[in-house]
Every structure is written in C-alpha cells, then in structure tokens.
Coordinates of C-alpha atoms in Angstrom, one line a residue:
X28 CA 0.0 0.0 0.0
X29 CA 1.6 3.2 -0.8
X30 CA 0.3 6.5 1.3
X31 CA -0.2 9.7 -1.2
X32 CA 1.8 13.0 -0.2
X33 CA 0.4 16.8 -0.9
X34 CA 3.6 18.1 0.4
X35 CA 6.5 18.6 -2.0
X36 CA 9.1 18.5 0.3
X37 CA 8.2 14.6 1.0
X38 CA 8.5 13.8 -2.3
X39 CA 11.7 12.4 -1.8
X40 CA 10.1 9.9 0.4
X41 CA 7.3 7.6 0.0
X42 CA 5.6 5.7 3.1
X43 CA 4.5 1.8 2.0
X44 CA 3.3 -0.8 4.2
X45 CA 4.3 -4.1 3.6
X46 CA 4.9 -7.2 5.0
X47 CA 2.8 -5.7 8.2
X48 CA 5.6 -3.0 8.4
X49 CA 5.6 0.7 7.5
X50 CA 8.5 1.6 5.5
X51 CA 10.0 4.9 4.3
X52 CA 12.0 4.7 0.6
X53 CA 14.0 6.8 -0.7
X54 CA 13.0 7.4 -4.4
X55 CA 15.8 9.4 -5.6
X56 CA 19.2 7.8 -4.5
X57 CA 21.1 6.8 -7.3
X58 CA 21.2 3.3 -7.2
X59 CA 24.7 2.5 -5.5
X60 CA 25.2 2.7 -2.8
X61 CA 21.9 1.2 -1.9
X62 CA 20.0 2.9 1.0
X63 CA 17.9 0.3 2.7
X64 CA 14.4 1.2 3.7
X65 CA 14.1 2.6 7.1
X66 CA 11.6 0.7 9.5
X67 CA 9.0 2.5 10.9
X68 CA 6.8 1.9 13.6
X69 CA 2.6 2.5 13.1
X70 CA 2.8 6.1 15.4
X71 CA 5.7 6.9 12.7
X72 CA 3.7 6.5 9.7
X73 CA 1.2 8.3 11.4
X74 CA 3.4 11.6 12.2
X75 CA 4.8 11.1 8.7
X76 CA 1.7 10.5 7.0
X77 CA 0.5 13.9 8.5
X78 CA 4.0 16.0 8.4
X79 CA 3.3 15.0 4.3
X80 CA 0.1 16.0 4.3
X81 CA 1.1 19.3 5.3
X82 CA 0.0 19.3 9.0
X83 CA 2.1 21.5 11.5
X84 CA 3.7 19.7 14.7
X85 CA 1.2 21.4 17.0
X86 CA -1.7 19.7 15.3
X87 CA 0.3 16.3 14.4
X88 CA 0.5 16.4 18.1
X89 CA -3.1 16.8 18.8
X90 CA -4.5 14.3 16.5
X91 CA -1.4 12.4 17.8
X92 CA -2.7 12.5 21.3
X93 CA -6.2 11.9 20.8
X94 CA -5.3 8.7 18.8
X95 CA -3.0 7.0 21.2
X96 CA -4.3 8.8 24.4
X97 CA -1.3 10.4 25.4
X98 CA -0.8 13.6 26.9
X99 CA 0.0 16.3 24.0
X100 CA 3.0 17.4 25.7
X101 CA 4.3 14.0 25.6
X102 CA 3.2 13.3 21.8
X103 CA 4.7 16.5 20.9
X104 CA 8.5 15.1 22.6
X105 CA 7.5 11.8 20.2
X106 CA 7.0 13.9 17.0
X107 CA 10.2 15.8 18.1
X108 CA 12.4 12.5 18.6
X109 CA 11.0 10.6 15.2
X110 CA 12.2 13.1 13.7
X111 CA 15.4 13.6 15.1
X112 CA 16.1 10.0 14.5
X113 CA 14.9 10.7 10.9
X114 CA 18.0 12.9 10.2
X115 CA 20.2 10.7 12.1
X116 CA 19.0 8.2 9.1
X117 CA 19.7 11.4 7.3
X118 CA 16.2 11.6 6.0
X119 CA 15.3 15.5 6.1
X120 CA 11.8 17.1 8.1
X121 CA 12.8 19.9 6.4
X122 CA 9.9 22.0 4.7
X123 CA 7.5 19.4 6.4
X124 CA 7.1 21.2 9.8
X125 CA 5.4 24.5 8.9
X126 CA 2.6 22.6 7.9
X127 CA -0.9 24.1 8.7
X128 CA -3.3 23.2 11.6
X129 CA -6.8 21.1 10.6

C-alpha cells in the first residue's frame, strides 16, 4: 500500500506498508550505494503520514494525542524525537514542519 503526499518536500520519500511494516523509501538515490528502507513503527507513519500531508507539529500532536491517548506534551516530545532520528538516518523534516493546523 503506498500513502499519497500533498507536500512537496516529502517527495523524496514515499511511506508503504508491507509485509505488516511501514517503511519509508528513498525514491531518488542513485542506485549504488543502496540505502535500505528505514523501518518504521505504526505512530511513525502516522506523524509522517501527516507531516506529508502538510499538518504542523502542533496539530500532528493533537491528533497524535487523541489517537494514542497520550498527553499532547508527551506526543509532541515523540514527534520531536521521530524526527530527530529521521536525520540521524539522514532523512530531512525539512519543509515538512510549517505545515498548517486542521
């Protein structure tokens, strides 16, 4: 199943789910090297299915914490640290957090 972006700046990147996994591929590397896949969890498709959709932290966070029944605070520090461990995969959040609030 591949997940549909409105946001440019996730172009790069498409979100499938296969294999009961959620996976995040690179559609532009070259070819060699060959940059795996990276593994995501369900709540990280969810933040990234959103961030590509052109939502803003604030209200990934709300929807975030209304889904999982987590405190906002709290599923604002998980949006923050998915994608922190996005760049250390160097996969760029940039141009995908000034999204717009729904």
């Amino acid at each position: 199943m591949a997940y549909s972006s409105k946001n440019p700046a996730s172009g790069r990147y498409q979100l499938r789910k296969a294999a009961g996994r959620y996976w995040l591929l690179d559609m532009e590397q070259p070819g060699f090297p060959y940059k795996q896949p990276v593994v995501i969890n369900e709540a990280g498709a969810f933040i990234w299915q959103n961030l590509a959709d052109g939502l803003s932290v604030a209200c990934i966070a709300e929807k975030l914490g209304k889904e999982y029944n987590i405190p906002e605070e709290e599923a604002h520090q998980d949006i923050m640290q998915f994608m922190n461990q996005l760049e250390g995969q160097r996969i760029s959040c940039k141009g995908l957090t000034e999204g717009q609030h729904n």
